[in-house]
Amino acid sequence: MNEQRFLSQLEEFSTAFNDTKGNGVTRFSWSHTATLAQSWLEKEFSRMGISLRADGAGNLHAHIKGKTDLPRVIVGSHLDTVQNGAKYDGSFGLVAALETLRSFREEGFIPNRSIEFIAFAEEEGANFGTTCLGSKLITGIIKPNDLKSLCNDETNAWDMLEKFGLDPANLENEQIVPHTVYAYLEAHVEQERRLFKNNYKLGIVKAISAMRSYRIIYHGESVFAATPLKERRDPVVSFIECHTEIQKAVASGIFPENTRFTVGQICCNPGTPIMVPGECIFTIDIRNLEISNLPAISEKIKEIIVKVAEKNGIGVDIVPLSRSGGVKMSELVQNAYKNATNELGFEYFEMNCGTALDAAPMGMVVPAGLLLVANQVNSETGEKYALPEDLCSGALVYEKTIRQLVSE
Ligand SMILES: [Zn+2]
């Protein structure tokens, strides 16, 4: 691979397709900016004589024909980001896969197995709160019809896809058929700080954490700010109590080791300084490395949420948003990553991953493997950034591993 070209294209992609320049990277699925990123990829693939096709969810697919009809190897990562996301999130894996395929083409290397490139849509779940939506739809974990009941304030997911010119009805015909796939390989920058703390540059993932998320709505009563405190049914008070109770429960050690919970979104309705809100709406994300632990943890947390509502005499709704992960990565791909890393003279850290990437849904239906590259952490600002040499090391391992598996 051409390391210089890889780095400059990664920089170009991460910088150009961003709605919040100077404040992280924001590239939501099915947005104008995502369309521009798609055009860029189309242009790069067309230079190799390969066309890029969008499926009913907006995942982009490219096919490279191998010498045989053996099960193919899928490579890729996601096209979207969260609001103000990390610079190379998603784009690292996409550009590393692109550079790998282009290098093969330039060398005249024709793989034994066909290769499919996928740029997944909506991995972050920014539009509807459901993570890995693109990969869940083509692996059958979410059915196309479920899109009609997946809503945000403005629309449902089915209508949004149609409005964007996609054909969600066709997703039925675009499912991944497990026995036609040899392996799925993803490369990604690490979201946690495990590699940094352990002083490693590359991580080979053994398993991806299980996660579930919920939207909670506390229904109180909206009254004017002049209303005496005693006469209010303020849902924000319940939110604060609930958060504190869950923190206490975690500290008391009643949950299994490695349990994480996060309130990532809070809003009040009406959200105005002079009113007590009628509703406090927030999300809770619950994670554990063992999927079998999730039901009990979720039940306990729901119990706390309901208890607080009852105590304060307000209503509560708990809406399931997303569930994923709890997937072991394939030994075949892990070993291939290890061999490639060793042969290139790099070191690796074997780890579990707390982030639900597309490798999680993919890993439920086909053998999947995830390679992580360390983010450095600025000790003063906490800002995360990946070093060019580490991105190159990761891309080299990724390329070598793909070459190995498509030659088998
Ligand atoms: Zn990502």
Short mmCIF file of C-alpha atoms and ligand atoms in Angstrom, two decimals:
data_model
loop_
_atom_site.label_atom_id
_atom_site.label_comp_id
_atom_site.label_asym_id
_atom_site.label_seq_id
_atom_site.Cartn_x
_atom_site.Cartn_y
_atom_site.Cartn_z
CA MET A 1 0.00 0.00 0.00
CA ASN A 2 0.97 3.59 -0.52
CA GLU A 3 1.16 4.95 3.04
CA GLN A 4 1.43 8.58 1.99
CA ARG A 5 -1.60 8.35 -0.26
CA PHE A 6 -3.53 6.52 2.47
CA LEU A 7 -2.78 9.23 5.04
CA SER A 8 -3.55 12.13 2.72
CA GLN A 9 -6.85 10.57 1.59
CA LEU A 10 -7.81 9.82 5.18
CA GLU A 11 -7.11 13.44 6.05
CA GLU A 12 -9.04 14.66 3.02
CA PHE A 13 -12.07 12.47 3.72
CA SER A 14 -12.20 13.29 7.45
CA THR A 15 -11.82 17.02 6.84
CA ALA A 16 -13.96 17.57 3.75
CA PHE A 17 -17.17 15.78 4.78
CA ASN A 18 -17.89 17.45 8.05
CA ASP A 19 -20.78 19.66 9.14
CA THR A 20 -18.96 21.04 12.19
CA LYS A 21 -15.51 22.09 11.02
CA GLY A 22 -13.28 23.05 13.93
CA ASN A 23 -15.47 21.15 16.39
CA GLY A 24 -15.05 17.44 15.72
CA VAL A 25 -16.59 15.64 12.76
CA THR A 26 -20.36 15.54 12.16
CA ARG A 27 -21.63 13.48 9.24
CA PHE A 28 -25.11 12.07 9.77
CA SER A 29 -26.49 9.32 7.57
CA TRP A 30 -28.85 10.37 4.79
CA SER A 31 -27.64 13.99 4.91
CA HIS A 32 -26.21 16.24 2.21
CA THR A 33 -22.73 15.77 3.70
CA ALA A 34 -23.09 11.98 3.64
CA THR A 35 -24.05 12.27 -0.05
CA LEU A 36 -20.87 14.23 -0.74
CA ALA A 37 -18.82 11.56 1.08
CA GLN A 38 -20.59 8.90 -0.99
CA SER A 39 -19.72 10.75 -4.23
CA TRP A 40 -16.08 10.90 -3.16
CA LEU A 41 -16.04 7.13 -2.61
CA GLU A 42 -17.84 6.56 -5.92
CA LYS A 43 -15.20 8.60 -7.70
CA GLU A 44 -12.33 6.67 -6.06
CA PHE A 45 -13.90 3.31 -6.90
CA SER A 46 -14.74 4.34 -10.46
CA ARG A 47 -11.05 5.08 -11.00
CA MET A 48 -10.54 1.37 -10.43
CA GLY A 49 -13.41 0.55 -12.76
CA ILE A 50 -15.61 -0.52 -9.84
CA SER A 51 -19.11 0.78 -9.25
CA LEU A 52 -20.62 1.51 -5.85
CA ARG A 53 -24.25 0.62 -5.18
CA ALA A 54 -26.49 1.81 -2.34
CA ASP A 55 -28.86 -0.75 -0.79
CA GLY A 56 -32.24 0.06 0.71
CA ALA A 57 -30.68 1.37 3.92
CA GLY A 58 -28.03 3.47 2.20
CA ASN A 59 -25.16 1.06 2.91
CA LEU A 60 -22.73 1.34 -0.03
CA HIS A 61 -21.44 -1.85 -1.63
CA ALA A 62 -18.62 -2.54 -4.11
CA HIS A 63 -17.63 -5.95 -5.49
CA ILE A 64 -14.22 -7.16 -6.60
CA LYS A 65 -14.40 -10.45 -8.43
CA GLY A 66 -12.06 -13.21 -7.26
CA LYS A 67 -10.72 -16.21 -9.17
CA THR A 68 -13.15 -18.63 -7.53
CA ASP A 69 -16.73 -18.81 -6.25
CA LEU A 70 -15.56 -19.56 -2.71
CA PRO A 71 -17.33 -17.60 0.06
CA ARG A 72 -16.27 -13.95 -0.14
CA VAL A 73 -14.48 -11.68 2.29
CA ILE A 74 -16.28 -8.47 3.35
CA VAL A 75 -14.26 -5.40 4.38
CA GLY A 76 -15.45 -2.02 5.54
CA SER A 77 -16.63 0.29 8.28
CA HIS A 78 -19.19 3.06 8.71
CA LEU A 79 -19.72 6.28 6.78
CA ASP A 80 -21.59 8.30 9.43
CA THR A 81 -20.40 9.90 12.67
CA VAL A 82 -22.02 11.10 15.88
CA GLN A 83 -22.43 14.84 16.54
CA ASN A 84 -18.90 16.30 16.90
CA GLY A 85 -17.33 12.86 16.61
CA ALA A 86 -13.68 11.83 16.62
CA LYS A 87 -11.76 12.68 13.48
CA TYR A 88 -11.05 9.22 12.08
CA ASP A 89 -14.13 7.44 13.43
CA GLY A 90 -15.40 5.22 10.63
CA SER A 91 -13.26 6.92 7.99
CA PHE A 92 -10.10 5.09 9.09
CA GLY A 93 -11.59 1.69 8.26
CA LEU A 94 -13.12 2.90 4.99
CA VAL A 95 -9.98 4.56 3.67
CA ALA A 96 -7.78 1.65 4.82
CA ALA A 97 -10.06 -0.76 2.91
CA LEU A 98 -10.05 1.52 -0.15
CA GLU A 99 -6.24 1.75 -0.13
CA THR A 100 -5.98 -2.03 0.24
CA LEU A 101 -8.23 -2.68 -2.75
CA ARG A 102 -6.44 -0.07 -4.84
CA SER A 103 -3.05 -1.58 -3.94
CA PHE A 104 -4.26 -5.01 -5.02
CA ARG A 105 -5.46 -3.51 -8.30
CA GLU A 106 -2.16 -1.71 -8.93
CA GLU A 107 -0.13 -4.83 -8.20
CA GLY A 108 -2.33 -6.88 -10.49
CA PHE A 109 -3.16 -9.10 -7.52
CA ILE A 110 -6.35 -11.03 -8.24
CA PRO A 111 -7.72 -12.55 -5.05
CA ASN A 112 -8.80 -16.15 -4.85
CA ARG A 113 -12.00 -15.12 -3.07
CA SER A 114 -14.19 -12.23 -4.14
CA ILE A 115 -14.13 -9.16 -1.93
CA GLU A 116 -17.07 -6.99 -0.99
CA PHE A 117 -16.52 -3.48 0.35
CA ILE A 118 -19.29 -2.02 2.53
CA ALA A 119 -19.56 1.53 3.86
CA PHE A 120 -22.28 1.09 6.49
CA ALA A 121 -24.98 3.69 7.12
CA GLU A 122 -26.21 4.82 10.53
CA GLU A 123 -23.73 2.91 12.70
CA GLU A 124 -23.91 5.65 15.30
CA GLY A 125 -27.69 5.73 15.46
CA ALA A 126 -27.73 9.53 15.42
CA ASN A 127 -31.06 9.79 13.56
CA PHE A 128 -33.24 7.31 15.47
CA GLY A 129 -31.19 6.19 18.48
CA THR A 130 -30.67 2.69 17.07
CA THR A 131 -26.98 1.90 16.60
CA CYS A 132 -25.61 -0.16 13.69
CA LEU A 133 -28.92 0.23 11.85
CA GLY A 134 -27.41 -0.37 8.39
CA SER A 135 -25.65 -3.59 9.39
CA LYS A 136 -28.60 -4.82 11.47
CA LEU A 137 -30.89 -4.41 8.46
CA ILE A 138 -28.77 -6.50 6.09
CA THR A 139 -28.06 -9.16 8.71
CA GLY A 140 -31.75 -9.59 9.53
CA ILE A 141 -31.38 -8.48 13.16
CA ILE A 142 -33.83 -5.67 12.37
CA LYS A 143 -36.54 -6.37 9.81
CA PRO A 144 -37.21 -3.77 7.09
CA ASN A 145 -40.79 -3.36 8.35
CA ASP A 146 -39.47 -2.38 11.79
CA LEU A 147 -38.27 0.85 10.15
CA LYS A 148 -41.87 2.08 10.10
CA SER A 149 -42.06 2.10 13.88
CA LEU A 150 -38.59 3.58 14.37
CA CYS A 151 -39.33 7.28 14.85
CA ASN A 152 -37.73 10.56 15.80
CA ASP A 153 -39.55 13.86 16.35
CA GLU A 154 -40.00 14.46 12.64
CA THR A 155 -40.42 11.20 10.79
CA ASN A 156 -40.06 7.43 10.82
CA ALA A 157 -37.00 5.66 9.41
CA TRP A 158 -38.85 4.08 6.45
CA ASP A 159 -40.13 7.47 5.23
CA MET A 160 -36.75 9.09 5.77
CA LEU A 161 -35.02 6.46 3.62
CA GLU A 162 -37.62 6.84 0.85
CA LYS A 163 -37.32 10.60 0.98
CA PHE A 164 -33.59 10.18 0.49
CA GLY A 165 -34.24 8.19 -2.69
CA LEU A 166 -33.60 4.75 -1.19
CA ASP A 167 -35.82 1.69 -1.45
CA PRO A 168 -36.21 0.11 2.00
CA ALA A 169 -38.70 -2.44 0.60
CA ASN A 170 -35.82 -3.95 -1.37
CA LEU A 171 -33.87 -4.75 1.82
CA GLU A 172 -35.71 -8.09 1.85
CA ASN A 173 -33.64 -9.04 -1.23
CA GLU A 174 -30.38 -7.58 0.07
CA GLN A 175 -29.79 -9.77 3.09
CA ILE A 176 -26.36 -11.23 3.75
CA VAL A 177 -26.47 -14.99 3.17
CA PRO A 178 -24.13 -16.36 5.85
CA HIS A 179 -22.74 -19.36 3.95
CA THR A 180 -21.62 -17.08 1.10
CA VAL A 181 -19.30 -15.12 3.42
CA TYR A 182 -15.91 -16.36 4.64
CA ALA A 183 -15.20 -13.43 6.97
CA TYR A 184 -15.92 -9.79 7.76
CA LEU A 185 -12.94 -7.60 8.66
CA GLU A 186 -13.22 -4.17 10.21
CA ALA A 187 -10.52 -1.72 11.31
CA HIS A 188 -11.39 1.18 13.59
CA VAL A 189 -9.78 3.73 15.89
CA GLU A 190 -10.30 2.81 19.53
CA GLN A 191 -13.06 4.71 21.36
CA GLU A 192 -11.92 3.84 24.87
CA ARG A 193 -8.45 4.42 26.30
CA ARG A 194 -7.40 0.86 26.93
CA LEU A 195 -4.67 0.73 24.30
CA PHE A 196 -3.29 4.12 25.37
CA LYS A 197 -3.27 3.14 29.06
CA ASN A 198 -1.62 -0.20 28.32
CA ASN A 199 0.90 1.41 25.99
CA TYR A 200 -0.06 -0.52 22.86
CA LYS A 201 -0.68 0.78 19.35
CA LEU A 202 -2.81 -2.06 17.99
CA GLY A 203 -5.59 -4.08 19.55
CA ILE A 204 -7.09 -7.37 18.38
CA VAL A 205 -10.60 -7.76 19.71
CA LYS A 206 -11.75 -11.01 21.34
CA ALA A 207 -15.36 -9.96 21.99
CA ILE A 208 -17.63 -6.93 21.69
CA SER A 209 -19.66 -5.86 24.72
CA ALA A 210 -23.37 -6.35 24.89
CA MET A 211 -25.42 -3.17 25.12
CA ARG A 212 -29.01 -2.12 25.50
CA SER A 213 -30.41 1.36 25.45
CA TYR A 214 -33.71 2.89 26.46
CA ARG A 215 -35.50 6.22 26.25
CA ILE A 216 -37.10 7.16 29.56
CA ILE A 217 -39.87 9.72 29.80
CA TYR A 218 -40.86 11.03 33.22
CA HIS A 219 -44.29 12.69 32.94
CA GLY A 220 -44.87 15.39 35.55
CA GLU A 221 -46.87 18.57 35.31
CA SER A 222 -45.83 21.71 33.46
CA VAL A 223 -46.51 24.81 35.61
CA PHE A 224 -45.08 28.31 35.82
CA ALA A 225 -41.81 28.96 37.61
CA ALA A 226 -43.76 30.95 40.25
CA THR A 227 -45.47 27.78 41.50
CA PRO A 228 -44.30 26.86 45.04
CA LEU A 229 -41.90 23.91 45.03
CA LYS A 230 -44.17 21.84 47.28
CA GLU A 231 -47.01 22.04 44.73
CA ARG A 232 -44.97 20.79 41.78
CA ARG A 233 -44.67 17.40 40.10
CA ASP A 234 -41.33 18.21 38.54
CA PRO A 235 -39.99 15.36 36.33
CA VAL A 236 -36.44 16.78 36.46
CA VAL A 237 -36.33 16.10 40.21
CA SER A 238 -37.18 12.47 39.47
CA PHE A 239 -34.49 12.29 36.79
CA ILE A 240 -31.86 13.51 39.25
CA GLU A 241 -33.01 11.07 41.93
CA CYS A 242 -33.04 8.22 39.45
CA HIS A 243 -29.51 9.01 38.23
CA THR A 244 -28.25 9.20 41.81
CA GLU A 245 -29.95 5.91 42.77
CA ILE A 246 -28.39 4.10 39.82
CA GLN A 247 -24.94 5.51 40.68
CA LYS A 248 -25.40 4.29 44.25
CA ALA A 249 -26.44 0.85 43.03
CA VAL A 250 -23.36 0.62 40.82
CA ALA A 251 -21.10 1.74 43.71
CA SER A 252 -22.68 -0.84 46.03
CA GLY A 253 -21.38 -3.61 43.76
CA ILE A 254 -24.73 -5.26 43.01
CA PHE A 255 -24.03 -5.31 39.28
CA PRO A 256 -21.58 -7.71 37.58
CA GLU A 257 -18.04 -6.48 36.93
CA ASN A 258 -17.57 -4.21 33.90
CA THR A 259 -21.15 -2.90 33.99
CA ARG A 260 -21.40 0.55 32.45
CA PHE A 261 -24.37 2.86 32.32
CA THR A 262 -24.61 6.22 30.59
CA VAL A 263 -27.19 8.96 30.32
CA GLY A 264 -26.18 10.51 27.00
CA GLN A 265 -29.17 12.65 26.16
CA ILE A 266 -31.50 14.70 28.33
CA CYS A 267 -34.19 17.13 27.30
CA CYS A 268 -37.12 18.90 28.88
CA ASN A 269 -40.49 19.54 27.35
CA PRO A 270 -41.30 22.39 27.28
CA GLY A 271 -37.68 23.45 27.48
CA THR A 272 -38.03 27.03 28.54
CA PRO A 273 -36.38 28.84 31.48
CA ILE A 274 -39.66 30.11 32.97
CA MET A 275 -41.57 26.81 33.11
CA VAL A 276 -41.37 23.64 35.14
CA PRO A 277 -41.22 21.05 32.36
CA GLY A 278 -44.05 18.58 31.92
CA GLU A 279 -41.68 15.90 30.69
CA CYS A 280 -38.07 14.99 31.28
CA ILE A 281 -36.82 12.70 28.53
CA PHE A 282 -33.46 10.96 28.74
CA THR A 283 -31.60 7.93 27.41
CA ILE A 284 -29.84 5.19 29.33
CA ASP A 285 -27.21 3.00 27.71
CA ILE A 286 -26.31 -0.17 29.62
CA ARG A 287 -23.27 -2.32 28.76
CA ASN A 288 -21.58 -5.47 29.95
CA LEU A 289 -19.12 -7.82 28.28
CA GLU A 290 -21.42 -10.79 28.87
CA ILE A 291 -24.72 -10.65 27.01
CA SER A 292 -26.22 -13.09 29.54
CA ASN A 293 -25.80 -10.43 32.24
CA LEU A 294 -27.81 -7.81 30.38
CA PRO A 295 -31.40 -8.88 31.19
CA ALA A 296 -30.84 -8.82 34.96
CA ILE A 297 -28.93 -5.51 34.86
CA SER A 298 -31.63 -3.91 32.68
CA GLU A 299 -34.41 -5.17 34.97
CA LYS A 300 -32.70 -3.76 38.06
CA ILE A 301 -32.22 -0.36 36.42
CA LYS A 302 -35.84 -0.31 35.20
CA GLU A 303 -36.95 -1.14 38.75
CA ILE A 304 -35.09 1.93 40.07
CA ILE A 305 -36.60 4.16 37.37
CA VAL A 306 -40.15 3.03 38.17
CA LYS A 307 -39.67 3.22 41.94
CA VAL A 308 -38.61 6.88 41.72
CA ALA A 309 -41.67 7.71 39.60
CA GLU A 310 -44.00 5.99 42.07
CA LYS A 311 -42.42 7.73 45.06
CA ASN A 312 -42.83 11.14 43.39
CA GLY A 313 -46.33 10.48 42.02
CA ILE A 314 -45.43 10.98 38.38
CA GLY A 315 -45.82 8.82 35.27
CA VAL A 316 -43.06 7.01 33.43
CA ASP A 317 -42.54 5.36 30.02
CA ILE A 318 -39.57 3.14 29.25
CA VAL A 319 -39.05 2.71 25.51
CA PRO A 320 -36.43 0.19 24.26
CA LEU A 321 -34.16 1.92 21.72
CA SER A 322 -31.39 -0.44 20.76
CA ARG A 323 -29.69 -3.69 21.65
CA SER A 324 -26.53 -5.14 20.19
CA GLY A 325 -23.21 -6.82 20.81
CA GLY A 326 -22.32 -9.61 23.12
CA VAL A 327 -20.45 -11.20 20.23
CA LYS A 328 -17.25 -13.20 20.22
CA MET A 329 -14.96 -12.39 17.33
CA SER A 330 -13.92 -15.22 15.02
CA GLU A 331 -10.76 -17.19 15.90
CA LEU A 332 -9.97 -17.40 12.19
CA VAL A 333 -9.81 -13.63 11.81
CA GLN A 334 -8.18 -13.03 15.19
CA ASN A 335 -5.39 -15.45 14.27
CA ALA A 336 -4.98 -13.87 10.85
CA TYR A 337 -4.64 -10.41 12.47
CA LYS A 338 -2.09 -11.82 14.95
CA ASN A 339 0.00 -13.45 12.22
CA ALA A 340 -0.01 -10.29 10.11
CA THR A 341 0.95 -8.17 13.13
CA ASN A 342 3.80 -10.51 14.04
CA GLU A 343 5.10 -10.71 10.49
CA LEU A 344 5.16 -6.93 10.24
CA GLY A 345 7.11 -6.76 13.52
CA PHE A 346 4.40 -4.91 15.50
CA GLU A 347 2.97 -5.76 18.89
CA TYR A 348 -0.70 -6.22 19.71
CA PHE A 349 -2.95 -6.18 22.75
CA GLU A 350 -5.76 -8.73 23.02
CA MET A 351 -8.82 -7.03 24.39
CA ASN A 352 -12.57 -6.81 24.63
CA CYS A 353 -14.28 -3.83 23.03
CA GLY A 354 -16.97 -1.81 24.78
CA THR A 355 -18.16 -0.08 21.62
CA ALA A 356 -20.87 -1.66 19.49
CA LEU A 357 -19.44 -1.38 15.97
CA ASP A 358 -20.81 -2.99 12.78
CA ALA A 359 -18.54 -5.94 13.56
CA ALA A 360 -21.09 -6.81 16.30
CA PRO A 361 -24.18 -7.43 14.11
CA MET A 362 -21.96 -8.84 11.36
CA GLY A 363 -20.33 -11.15 13.92
CA MET A 364 -23.74 -12.60 14.76
CA VAL A 365 -24.14 -14.02 11.25
CA VAL A 366 -20.63 -14.45 9.79
CA PRO A 367 -17.09 -14.89 11.19
CA ALA A 368 -15.96 -11.35 12.03
CA GLY A 369 -12.80 -9.70 13.28
CA LEU A 370 -12.05 -6.23 14.60
CA LEU A 371 -8.67 -4.49 14.61
CA LEU A 372 -8.28 -1.35 16.73
CA VAL A 373 -5.72 1.46 16.49
CA ALA A 374 -4.80 3.45 19.58
CA ASN A 375 -5.88 7.01 20.10
CA GLN A 376 -3.38 9.13 22.00
CA VAL A 377 -4.89 11.27 24.72
CA ASN A 378 -3.78 14.85 25.36
CA SER A 379 -3.30 14.89 29.15
CA GLU A 380 -4.40 18.52 29.46
CA THR A 381 -7.41 18.71 27.18
CA GLY A 382 -8.41 15.04 27.13
CA GLU A 383 -8.56 15.36 23.33
CA LYS A 384 -8.05 12.11 21.43
CA TYR A 385 -6.02 11.80 18.28
CA ALA A 386 -4.42 8.95 16.38
CA LEU A 387 -0.79 9.27 15.28
CA PRO A 388 -0.09 8.92 11.53
CA GLU A 389 2.43 6.13 12.15
CA ASP A 390 -0.14 4.16 14.18
CA LEU A 391 -2.82 4.63 11.51
CA CYS A 392 -0.30 3.34 8.95
CA SER A 393 0.64 0.34 11.12
CA GLY A 394 -3.06 -0.49 11.49
CA ALA A 395 -3.69 -0.13 7.76
CA LEU A 396 -0.68 -2.35 6.95
CA VAL A 397 -1.92 -5.10 9.30
CA TYR A 398 -5.42 -4.76 7.85
CA GLU A 399 -4.13 -5.04 4.27
CA LYS A 400 -1.91 -8.05 5.07
CA THR A 401 -4.75 -9.83 6.85
CA ILE A 402 -7.19 -9.25 3.99
CA ARG A 403 -4.57 -10.48 1.53
CA GLN A 404 -4.10 -13.63 3.60
CA LEU A 405 -7.82 -14.44 3.91
CA VAL A 406 -8.72 -13.73 0.28
CA SER A 407 -5.85 -16.01 -0.80
CA GLU A 408 -7.13 -19.00 1.18
ZN ZN B 1 -17.12 4.34 14.71
#
